[in-house]
């Protein structure tokens, strides 16, 4: 009986799920167009049921669970009606209710609800006990089972409530339109059903006793949707106050959900022997998050009686209404937290990580859409690492990721790189952890494109979503459902095809491609089929640097006349052809990495440098291109030129990291803005004569393909004169060059005197003066380091950034353009930058925390782009050289160098620099302690032009240290007497200030440690990184180092101790000595 | 079988005279048609498919050309209509799809052009046009022809066809000895092939096979009346800004020059591997053999040098390509089967110019190079021996190119860029006091150091009786230009200037000792003035470009040390100023230029002597002299001389025109020879190629 019911039930569900699939598309791609695609926030259904279901492990219950899941995915309008009316508990418990669903008779359903009320009660009573039992496991997350409805309501309200602040205005619109529509529909419905429902409801409420919120006659409330805003607001406030409580509670509930999901698993596995169609199996949906109303209607219509069609999907709106009317006294604390003002990406990410409850995960996955892109981008590594290693989270965030990938090429590229880097640890990809690789391939195969016109999508998709049955079931149970579903899917498929004759069969395949948004399995399958298709078909020149079009996607859209007009009017030209969107950027970065790996094989720095320059010159032939520099703050620019002779190889023995400068031109969007035309290196400097003008315009017009009649006048008929072509206005150039080299004005005299020599009187000069000028010039105290072939980077890094920009601007053919800018990047090949990336995030977080807490600690997080697990790019710290280079070049102690650079120790410059030094030192000491940063030799510590120190190279952190963890550096952080000398010595005011800063920073960091811990903790998942070599104890150790249990006084003592022991650490000196002897680092 | 082969033309009539039917039957069908043709008939009459069929037959170019050769002037004129018809039909045929017809038609055109131009050698070009195409239709036919050629070059056609097209263009261009008299080229001026050629140069794979010919076509077309009228190719080349094409152009030249260098290295190592004694013993015997071989090589590069010159001289953007560093295609060590340098097109596989996926071994072994590096190395070989006039001209062209380079500010900035360092293996001539040597692994330095080294080497190695005055003047001009750049931009390069000073002083010594012979032939005072002015630049502006104060001291030390030379120079100049001679003015100028040098000598010599006396030392060490110098700067006053940093800009037009006219003429003859051989050789190969495709 049970299984039969289930089957029916699923059959019903299938359709619903399919609709859900649509919905995914819609929400992801057409969010603006589809005012009804609001389903992403309607997660509530999911867990409205789950907690209750968890109670009885019996076979029947399992069936119910399944059904409830389906409900969760909100396919069932009927159910929804009931739910909406504030009877969730009943529904949940009621396996039989599902049976009724399968009958698709709403009235019946209601009745049956009645009938199952008893079951519900009993199960509901059992819940708390289970929850208690599981609680000890300490799982956070989850939600309050009692207030599913409230949750539902909250979600809705929250959306509405948050809208004003949310950047996605359209979401708000959608939700609003929904609520009104629904309200209308539901009102009618309610009238029909009110009586019976009311009865049931009250029955249930009483029966469930105090453990459940009394469901309210919320049907009526729908009309009062407006009121809800207010209520929600007040609820949120109360949430804020009782946050801790919320967490406690939510933990309990999390337990419940967990236990219940386990049962789900069990029940599902029991079904495994049901016949399954393999193809269907592959396309098993993990979850249907939400269902846009229109689809529900349509599906119903096509499948069922007209009567049903009338039924509105009341779920969410009803819930909202219910809440509006009677704010449940004991709401889900978790939900309150989630909708509170405090809720941010940091909390979301940690709940995503900690919660095993699909509902919560789904909710969070959907909530992602409401966060600003910047906010979520910061956590992208965590998000993707979870995606790779945690199947359930992957499902939850998959729609969001796809959505972002579709909309942003930059995001796609970043995501692909991170996925690549972090999935490399999965040595044996299996079904459990292959989703990361699959998503990466999906992205790189350019299957995620912005949606074509919505109309087309609709018709295309309809046949594609045959089986969203499994929606909220945990992935481990995936297989179990195939069988029962297969029939159903087949059925639905045919149904749909009938109803949608305009969707031709042959197109189905294609539509699946694009239409399989929410469907992991589907995607995977697809993607394995089409892995190489796109790469092969892409234009042949891509990646071939000799072709000059290595970074050309082959898109011809920009050459159209329309694009021409757009470029003239400054509008964007979106690419219409199916040219690869990511390829140029991927190829560009690949080219940079290839250079890095070539350099590794060269023995000396000299060879590497000249080789680097040669390779970059080659690369230059392919620029400008629609590529951007990934380490830049944003990607709204075109890379136009690489001043290749400025590139330098950095100090490293085996690896050959190099730093290069990149000239860019800002633009609105690198993919749609007009690409700047090629300018040759020495073109502009000589643009003087008419002939030159011809030349220049000729160039423009060739490159743009835009004939500019006003210029082409010069193009022909111009008498060519040999002498003209060779006349260079050198003096102009010279004077220009002189101006930019005005540093030594002394010898200007000689130039002047030579010109004045035209007069008849002979001019005499003293040989002594010449000699003196020469020696002054040479020995003049220079802010520059001498060029050293063994350390080419020292001089390049020492040059003040502003000077360098100006210098390069002068020589660049693009330098005169207003949107020109110079960026720099360190390209590392052969190094794993994933740890660096994590540290960057931690530093960034600390920086934010300290800013919030107004503690003046200074750190300089530098951006990291991980492209694979052994290559990446680093944002160089400008105007900074390593202490090693300082010592080697200046041959001064640090204190003397400070005096040399900033002036005497009582000058204002010095004092400012000293203050900067102390603040940065405190910041980094804290970082070094917390993160256990090792390998702190002077080559890894930079000093910038303002006196800040900056630590770089976080290759050894947390559990790992150089020398096979032998404990070379066992001091808490590196604080040498030299540092203290700069601070003014022990006991000086600045030294005391340093310790105070450390304490303040410590207290602030401790206060917000919950924002730092998840960053590290999540990255540990499935990680083979050396910094996690000690497994769980790594994270525990980090947590311990926050010393949560210490009072501030104790903490102060701790800081003092740390400083003391660091200062007197023998190992620091030993390690410096070791570095000197092995690597020559001073 | 043997008869079907194109026999040397003279034997054909012999066969015919035998009148054997059998023999006649064996005669190629095409030859029969040709014969009919030359009898004034129109074989196509009444046969609409005739031309289609004709061009399916294998062309017998030799027969065609010899038949034309046999015609006398009147016969030639009588044949005009038939020639015009054939030319027209062949041109029409080029429009067709069938590659065999196209190739045959092209070969026919080659034969016609060659034959008729050879016949009308020296006569007016317009007659030739009339004979070939006919005045009436010349314009349209030639336009069609050039359009077809362009289509072949740019379109998706087998490279064999592209090569043949280029060869045909070369035949067209080299039809007359003096390219400017080749009026047929007027049509190529009107209908440009420039874009097509540039496209080939820009194509990374096509230029491997076709690059040489493409560059040659371009270079020679540029020569057409370049002094008289606006040659569109000159204009277009000068404003060419396609970086890829320019880089490709540079690489074509670079690869071919590198081939020469490699070949030279191989030869010189072969000579030396024979052992000390055998080398010595064979020295006399081999005196001429390798010499000739090398001359041959040098001559083969004349056209390339001209191509390089035109690019540098005309196109400013080319400078970037000149120093565009790339990794060398072939390994630095000579390959096992070196390709004959004259036919680069023949072996596309053996010199892959820019293999993008370099294997790591070769990548690590080979060092980045650039056209300028290769060219400097080439120059170091060429200037070793300038006795032969051909080699002398070759060296002269090298120096002219270097002058152009050293005059260009952008090129200078690239050459002085401390970040752009190269290894330049310069070759040094074996001399009495030193062995010939090439640094296997010279240090990585900015290019200007290698340029200066090359000049120093030249100065040191050419003090001989047949004094290459012009080359010396050019060499000093190059040094002067570089110094002016450094002075103006205050660039301090780490260069051992002392070597330059020593070389220049040695040159002065040589001039002094051979004054009597040299002064008769050359204006040695002019040269001496140039040398002294280089010193003056150092003396008065040394503070702007010398690397450190010590080098300034060393300069004084060198001057003081060689005070006798300067003294002799002064007295010699003085002598010529007093006596009436053609060099009187130059000599006077030289005395003026010597004023600062003499001031230094007069100022420091007594100081040094007195110091020696005070310390009772007969000879002072360098350090001691330097100490004296350092201590006595302040009492020395120098005179600022006018326009030390001025130089006359290089211009081709009045001065170098005869040189280039002659050069072009000799290149044209060379190229003509090469294409006349190649076309017959390649015919079968091409037909195979075209049938495959």
CSV table of N, CA, C and O in Angstrom, one decimal, chain A residues 171-256:
chain,number,residue,atom,x,y,z
A,171,UNK,N,13.9,41.1,-7.5
A,171,UNK,CA,13.5,40.1,-6.6
A,171,UNK,C,12.3,40.5,-5.8
A,171,UNK,O,11.3,39.9,-5.6
A,172,UNK,N,12.5,41.7,-5.4
A,172,UNK,CA,11.4,42.3,-4.6
A,172,UNK,C,10.1,42.4,-5.4
A,172,UNK,O,9.1,41.9,-5.0
A,173,UNK,N,10.3,42.9,-6.6
A,173,UNK,CA,9.2,43.0,-7.4
A,173,UNK,C,8.5,41.7,-7.6
A,173,UNK,O,7.3,41.6,-7.5
A,174,UNK,N,9.3,40.7,-7.8
A,174,UNK,CA,8.7,39.4,-8.1
A,174,UNK,C,7.9,39.0,-6.8
A,174,UNK,O,6.8,38.6,-6.9
A,175,UNK,N,8.5,39.1,-5.8
A,175,UNK,CA,7.9,38.6,-4.5
A,175,UNK,C,6.6,39.4,-4.3
A,175,UNK,O,5.6,38.8,-3.9
A,176,UNK,N,6.7,40.6,-4.6
A,176,UNK,CA,5.5,41.4,-4.3
A,176,UNK,C,4.3,40.9,-5.2
A,176,UNK,O,3.2,40.7,-4.8
A,177,UNK,N,4.7,40.8,-6.5
A,177,UNK,CA,3.6,40.4,-7.4
A,177,UNK,C,3.1,39.1,-7.0
A,177,UNK,O,1.9,38.9,-7.1
A,178,UNK,N,3.9,38.3,-6.6
A,178,UNK,CA,3.5,37.0,-6.1
A,178,UNK,C,2.5,37.1,-5.0
A,178,UNK,O,1.4,36.5,-5.1
A,179,UNK,N,2.9,37.8,-4.0
A,179,UNK,CA,2.1,37.8,-2.9
A,179,UNK,C,0.7,38.3,-3.2
A,179,UNK,O,-0.3,37.7,-2.7
A,180,UNK,N,0.6,39.3,-4.1
A,180,UNK,CA,-0.7,39.8,-4.4
A,180,UNK,C,-1.5,38.7,-5.2
A,180,UNK,O,-2.7,38.4,-4.9
A,181,UNK,N,-0.9,38.2,-6.1
A,181,UNK,CA,-1.5,37.2,-6.9
A,181,UNK,C,-2.0,36.0,-6.1
A,181,UNK,O,-3.2,35.6,-6.1
A,182,UNK,N,-1.1,35.6,-5.3
A,182,UNK,CA,-1.4,34.4,-4.5
A,182,UNK,C,-2.6,34.8,-3.5
A,182,UNK,O,-3.5,34.0,-3.3
A,183,UNK,N,-2.4,35.9,-3.0
A,183,UNK,CA,-3.4,36.3,-2.0
A,183,UNK,C,-4.8,36.2,-2.6
A,183,UNK,O,-5.7,35.7,-2.0
A,184,UNK,N,-4.8,36.7,-3.8
A,184,UNK,CA,-6.1,36.7,-4.5
A,184,UNK,C,-6.6,35.3,-4.6
A,184,UNK,O,-7.8,35.0,-4.3
A,185,UNK,N,-5.8,34.5,-5.2
A,185,UNK,CA,-6.2,33.1,-5.5
A,185,UNK,C,-6.6,32.4,-4.2
A,185,UNK,O,-7.6,31.7,-4.1
A,186,UNK,N,-5.7,32.5,-3.3
A,186,UNK,CA,-5.9,31.7,-2.1
A,186,UNK,C,-7.2,32.2,-1.4
A,186,UNK,O,-7.8,31.4,-0.7
A,187,UNK,N,-7.5,33.4,-1.5
A,187,UNK,CA,-8.7,33.9,-0.8
A,187,UNK,C,-9.9,33.0,-1.3
A,187,UNK,O,-10.6,32.5,-0.5
A,188,UNK,N,-10.0,32.9,-2.6
A,188,UNK,CA,-11.1,32.1,-3.1
A,188,UNK,C,-11.1,30.7,-2.6
A,188,UNK,O,-12.1,30.2,-2.1
A,189,UNK,N,-9.9,30.2,-2.7
A,189,UNK,CA,-9.8,28.8,-2.2
A,189,UNK,C,-10.2,28.7,-0.8
A,189,UNK,O,-10.9,27.7,-0.4
A,190,UNK,N,-9.7,29.5,-0.1
A,190,UNK,CA,-9.9,29.4,1.4
A,190,UNK,C,-11.3,29.4,1.7
A,190,UNK,O,-11.8,28.7,2.6
A,191,UNK,N,-12.0,30.2,1.0
A,191,UNK,CA,-13.5,30.2,1.3
A,191,UNK,C,-14.0,28.8,1.2
A,191,UNK,O,-14.8,28.4,2.0
A,192,UNK,N,-13.6,28.2,0.2
A,192,UNK,CA,-14.1,26.8,0.0
A,192,UNK,C,-13.8,25.9,1.2
A,192,UNK,O,-14.6,25.1,1.6
A,193,UNK,N,-12.6,26.0,1.6
A,193,UNK,CA,-12.0,25.0,2.5
A,193,UNK,C,-12.0,25.4,3.9
A,193,UNK,O,-11.7,24.6,4.8
A,194,UNK,N,-12.3,26.6,4.1
A,194,UNK,CA,-12.1,27.1,5.5
A,194,UNK,C,-12.6,26.2,6.6
A,194,UNK,O,-11.9,25.9,7.5
A,195,UNK,N,-13.8,25.9,6.4
A,195,UNK,CA,-14.4,25.2,7.6
A,195,UNK,C,-13.6,23.9,7.9
A,195,UNK,O,-13.2,23.8,9.1
A,196,UNK,N,-13.5,23.1,7.0
A,196,UNK,CA,-12.8,21.8,7.3
A,196,UNK,C,-11.4,22.1,7.8
A,196,UNK,O,-10.9,21.5,8.8
A,197,UNK,N,-10.7,22.9,7.1
A,197,UNK,CA,-9.4,23.2,7.5
A,197,UNK,C,-9.3,23.7,8.9
A,197,UNK,O,-8.4,23.2,9.7
A,198,UNK,N,-10.1,24.6,9.2
A,198,UNK,CA,-10.0,25.1,10.5
A,198,UNK,C,-10.2,24.1,11.6
A,198,UNK,O,-9.4,24.0,12.5
A,199,UNK,N,-11.1,23.2,11.3
A,199,UNK,CA,-11.3,22.2,12.2
A,199,UNK,C,-10.0,21.4,12.4
A,199,UNK,O,-9.5,21.2,13.5
A,200,UNK,N,-9.5,20.9,11.3
A,200,UNK,CA,-8.3,20.1,11.4
A,200,UNK,C,-7.2,20.8,12.1
A,200,UNK,O,-6.5,20.2,12.9
A,201,UNK,N,-7.1,22.0,11.7
A,201,UNK,CA,-6.0,22.7,12.3
A,201,UNK,C,-6.0,22.8,13.8
A,201,UNK,O,-5.1,22.5,14.5
A,202,UNK,N,-7.2,23.2,14.2
A,202,UNK,CA,-7.3,23.3,15.7
A,202,UNK,C,-7.0,22.0,16.4
A,202,UNK,O,-6.3,21.9,17.4
A,203,UNK,N,-7.6,21.0,15.8
A,203,UNK,CA,-7.4,19.7,16.3
A,203,UNK,C,-5.9,19.4,16.5
A,203,UNK,O,-5.4,19.0,17.6
A,204,UNK,N,-5.3,19.7,15.5
A,204,UNK,CA,-3.9,19.3,15.4
A,204,UNK,C,-3.1,20.2,16.5
A,204,UNK,O,-2.2,19.7,17.2
A,205,UNK,N,-3.4,21.4,16.4
A,205,UNK,CA,-2.7,22.2,17.4
A,205,UNK,C,-2.8,21.7,18.8
A,205,UNK,O,-1.8,21.6,19.5
A,206,UNK,N,-3.9,21.4,19.1
A,206,UNK,CA,-4.1,20.9,20.5
A,206,UNK,C,-3.4,19.6,20.7
A,206,UNK,O,-2.7,19.4,21.7
A,207,UNK,N,-3.5,18.8,19.7
A,207,UNK,CA,-2.9,17.5,19.9
A,207,UNK,C,-1.4,17.6,20.0
A,207,UNK,O,-0.8,16.8,20.7
A,208,UNK,N,-0.8,18.5,19.3
A,208,UNK,CA,0.6,18.6,19.3
A,208,UNK,C,1.2,19.2,20.6
A,208,UNK,O,2.3,19.2,20.8
A,209,UNK,N,0.3,19.8,21.3
A,209,UNK,CA,0.7,20.4,22.6
A,209,UNK,C,1.7,21.5,22.4
A,209,UNK,O,1.8,22.1,21.4
A,210,UNK,N,2.4,21.7,23.5
A,210,UNK,CA,3.3,22.8,23.5
A,210,UNK,C,4.5,22.8,22.7
A,210,UNK,O,5.1,23.8,22.4
A,211,UNK,N,4.8,21.6,22.3
A,211,UNK,CA,6.0,21.5,21.5
A,211,UNK,C,5.9,22.1,20.1
A,211,UNK,O,6.8,22.4,19.4
A,212,UNK,N,4.7,22.3,19.7
A,212,UNK,CA,4.4,22.9,18.4
A,212,UNK,C,3.7,24.3,18.6
A,212,UNK,O,2.9,24.4,19.4
A,213,UNK,N,4.1,25.1,17.7
A,213,UNK,CA,3.4,26.4,17.7
A,213,UNK,C,2.0,26.1,17.2
A,213,UNK,O,1.8,25.3,16.3
A,214,UNK,N,1.1,26.8,17.9
A,214,UNK,CA,-0.2,26.6,17.4
A,214,UNK,C,-0.4,27.2,16.0
A,214,UNK,O,-0.1,28.4,15.8
A,215,UNK,N,-0.8,26.4,15.1
A,215,UNK,CA,-1.0,26.9,13.8
A,215,UNK,C,-2.2,27.8,13.9
A,215,UNK,O,-3.1,27.6,14.6
A,216,UNK,N,-2.2,28.7,13.0
A,216,UNK,CA,-3.3,29.7,13.1
A,216,UNK,C,-4.1,29.7,11.9
A,216,UNK,O,-3.7,29.2,10.8
A,217,UNK,N,-5.2,30.3,12.0
A,217,UNK,CA,-6.1,30.3,10.9
A,217,UNK,C,-5.6,31.3,9.9
A,217,UNK,O,-6.1,32.4,9.7
A,218,UNK,N,-4.5,31.0,9.3
A,218,UNK,CA,-3.8,32.0,8.5
A,218,UNK,C,-4.4,32.2,7.2
A,218,UNK,O,-3.9,33.1,6.5
A,219,UNK,N,-5.3,31.4,6.8
A,219,UNK,CA,-5.8,31.6,5.4
A,219,UNK,C,-6.2,33.0,5.2
A,219,UNK,O,-6.0,33.6,4.2
A,220,UNK,N,-6.9,33.5,6.2
A,220,UNK,CA,-7.4,34.8,6.0
A,220,UNK,C,-6.3,35.9,6.0
A,220,UNK,O,-6.5,36.9,5.4
A,221,UNK,N,-5.3,35.5,6.6
A,221,UNK,CA,-4.2,36.4,6.8
A,221,UNK,C,-3.6,36.9,5.5
A,221,UNK,O,-2.9,37.9,5.4
A,222,UNK,N,-3.7,36.1,4.5
A,222,UNK,CA,-3.0,36.4,3.3
A,222,UNK,C,-3.4,37.7,2.8
A,222,UNK,O,-2.6,38.4,2.2
A,223,UNK,N,-4.6,38.1,2.9
A,223,UNK,CA,-5.0,39.4,2.4
A,223,UNK,C,-4.3,40.5,3.1
A,223,UNK,O,-4.2,41.6,2.7
A,224,UNK,N,-3.7,40.2,4.2
A,224,UNK,CA,-3.1,41.2,5.0
A,224,UNK,C,-1.6,41.2,4.9
A,224,UNK,O,-0.8,41.5,5.8
A,225,UNK,N,-1.2,40.8,3.7
A,225,UNK,CA,0.2,40.7,3.4
A,225,UNK,C,1.0,41.9,3.8
A,225,UNK,O,2.2,41.8,4.2
A,226,UNK,N,0.4,43.0,3.6
A,226,UNK,CA,1.2,44.2,3.9
A,226,UNK,C,1.6,44.3,5.4
A,226,UNK,O,2.6,44.8,5.7
A,227,UNK,N,0.7,43.9,6.2
A,227,UNK,CA,1.0,43.9,7.6
A,227,UNK,C,2.3,43.2,8.0
A,227,UNK,O,3.0,43.5,8.9
A,228,UNK,N,2.4,42.1,7.3
A,228,UNK,CA,3.5,41.2,7.6
A,228,UNK,C,4.9,41.9,7.7
A,228,UNK,O,5.7,41.6,8.5
A,229,UNK,N,5.0,42.8,6.8
A,229,UNK,CA,6.3,43.5,6.8
A,229,UNK,C,6.6,44.0,8.2
A,229,UNK,O,7.7,43.8,8.8
A,230,UNK,N,5.7,44.7,8.7
A,230,UNK,CA,5.9,45.3,10.1
A,230,UNK,C,6.2,44.2,11.1
A,230,UNK,O,7.2,44.3,11.8
A,231,UNK,N,5.4,43.2,11.0
A,231,UNK,CA,5.6,42.1,12.0
A,231,UNK,C,7.0,41.5,11.8
A,231,UNK,O,7.7,41.3,12.8
A,232,UNK,N,7.3,41.3,10.6
A,232,UNK,CA,8.6,40.7,10.4
A,232,UNK,C,9.7,41.5,11.0
A,232,UNK,O,10.7,41.1,11.6
A,233,UNK,N,9.6,42.8,10.8
A,233,UNK,CA,10.6,43.7,11.3
A,233,UNK,C,10.7,43.5,12.8
A,233,UNK,O,11.8,43.4,13.3
A,234,UNK,N,9.6,43.5,13.4
A,234,UNK,CA,9.7,43.4,14.9
A,234,UNK,C,10.3,42.1,15.3
A,234,UNK,O,11.1,42.0,16.2
A,235,UNK,N,9.9,41.1,14.6
A,235,UNK,CA,10.5,39.8,14.9
A,235,UNK,C,12.0,39.8,14.8
A,235,UNK,O,12.7,39.3,15.6
A,236,UNK,N,12.4,40.4,13.7
A,236,UNK,CA,13.9,40.5,13.5
A,236,UNK,C,14.5,41.2,14.7
A,236,UNK,O,15.6,40.7,15.2
A,237,UNK,N,13.9,42.2,15.1
A,237,UNK,CA,14.5,42.9,16.3
A,237,UNK,C,14.7,42.0,17.5
A,237,UNK,O,15.8,41.9,18.1
A,238,UNK,N,13.6,41.3,17.7
A,238,UNK,CA,13.7,40.4,18.9
A,238,UNK,C,14.8,39.3,18.6
A,238,UNK,O,15.5,38.9,19.5
A,239,UNK,N,14.9,39.0,17.4
A,239,UNK,CA,16.0,38.0,17.1
A,239,UNK,C,17.4,38.5,17.5
A,239,UNK,O,18.2,37.8,18.0
A,240,UNK,N,17.6,39.7,17.2
A,240,UNK,CA,18.9,40.3,17.5
A,240,UNK,C,19.2,40.1,19.0
A,240,UNK,O,20.3,39.8,19.3
A,241,UNK,N,18.2,40.4,19.7
A,241,UNK,CA,18.4,40.3,21.2
A,241,UNK,C,18.7,38.9,21.6
A,241,UNK,O,19.6,38.7,22.5
A,242,UNK,N,18.0,38.0,21.1
A,242,UNK,CA,18.1,36.7,21.6
A,242,UNK,C,18.9,35.8,20.7
A,242,UNK,O,18.6,34.7,20.4
A,243,UNK,N,20.0,36.4,20.2
A,243,UNK,CA,20.7,35.6,19.2
A,243,UNK,C,21.3,34.3,19.7
A,243,UNK,O,21.2,33.3,19.1
A,244,UNK,N,21.9,34.4,20.8
A,244,UNK,CA,22.6,33.2,21.4
A,244,UNK,C,21.5,32.1,21.6
A,244,UNK,O,21.8,31.0,21.3
A,245,UNK,N,20.4,32.6,22.1
A,245,UNK,CA,19.4,31.6,22.3
A,245,UNK,C,19.1,30.9,21.0
A,245,UNK,O,18.9,29.7,21.0
A,246,UNK,N,18.9,31.7,20.0
A,246,UNK,CA,18.6,31.2,18.7
A,246,UNK,C,19.6,30.0,18.3
A,246,UNK,O,19.2,29.0,17.9
A,247,UNK,N,20.8,30.3,18.6
A,247,UNK,CA,21.8,29.4,18.1
A,247,UNK,C,21.6,28.1,18.9
A,247,UNK,O,21.6,27.0,18.3
A,248,UNK,N,21.4,28.2,20.1
A,248,UNK,CA,21.2,27.0,20.9
A,248,UNK,C,20.1,26.2,20.4
A,248,UNK,O,20.2,25.0,20.1
A,249,UNK,N,19.0,26.9,20.2
A,249,UNK,CA,17.9,26.2,19.7
A,249,UNK,C,18.1,25.6,18.4
A,249,UNK,O,17.8,24.4,18.1
A,250,UNK,N,18.7,26.3,17.6
A,250,UNK,CA,18.9,25.8,16.2
A,250,UNK,C,19.7,24.6,16.2
A,250,UNK,O,19.6,23.7,15.4
A,251,UNK,N,20.6,24.5,17.2
A,251,UNK,CA,21.4,23.3,17.3
A,251,UNK,C,20.5,22.1,17.5
A,251,UNK,O,20.6,21.1,16.8
A,252,UNK,N,19.7,22.3,18.5
A,252,UNK,CA,18.8,21.2,18.8
A,252,UNK,C,18.1,20.7,17.5
A,252,UNK,O,18.0,19.6,17.2
A,253,UNK,N,17.6,21.7,16.9
A,253,UNK,CA,16.8,21.4,15.7
A,253,UNK,C,17.6,20.8,14.6
A,253,UNK,O,17.2,19.9,13.9
A,254,UNK,N,18.8,21.2,14.6
A,254,UNK,CA,19.7,20.7,13.6
A,254,UNK,C,19.8,19.2,13.8
A,254,UNK,O,19.8,18.4,12.9
A,255,UNK,N,19.9,18.8,15.1
A,255,UNK,CA,20.0,17.4,15.4
A,255,UNK,C,18.8,16.7,14.9
A,255,UNK,O,18.9,15.6,14.3
A,256,UNK,N,17.8,17.3,15.1
A,256,UNK,CA,16.5,16.6,14.7
A,256,UNK,C,16.6,16.4,13.2
A,256,UNK,O,16.3,15.2,12.7
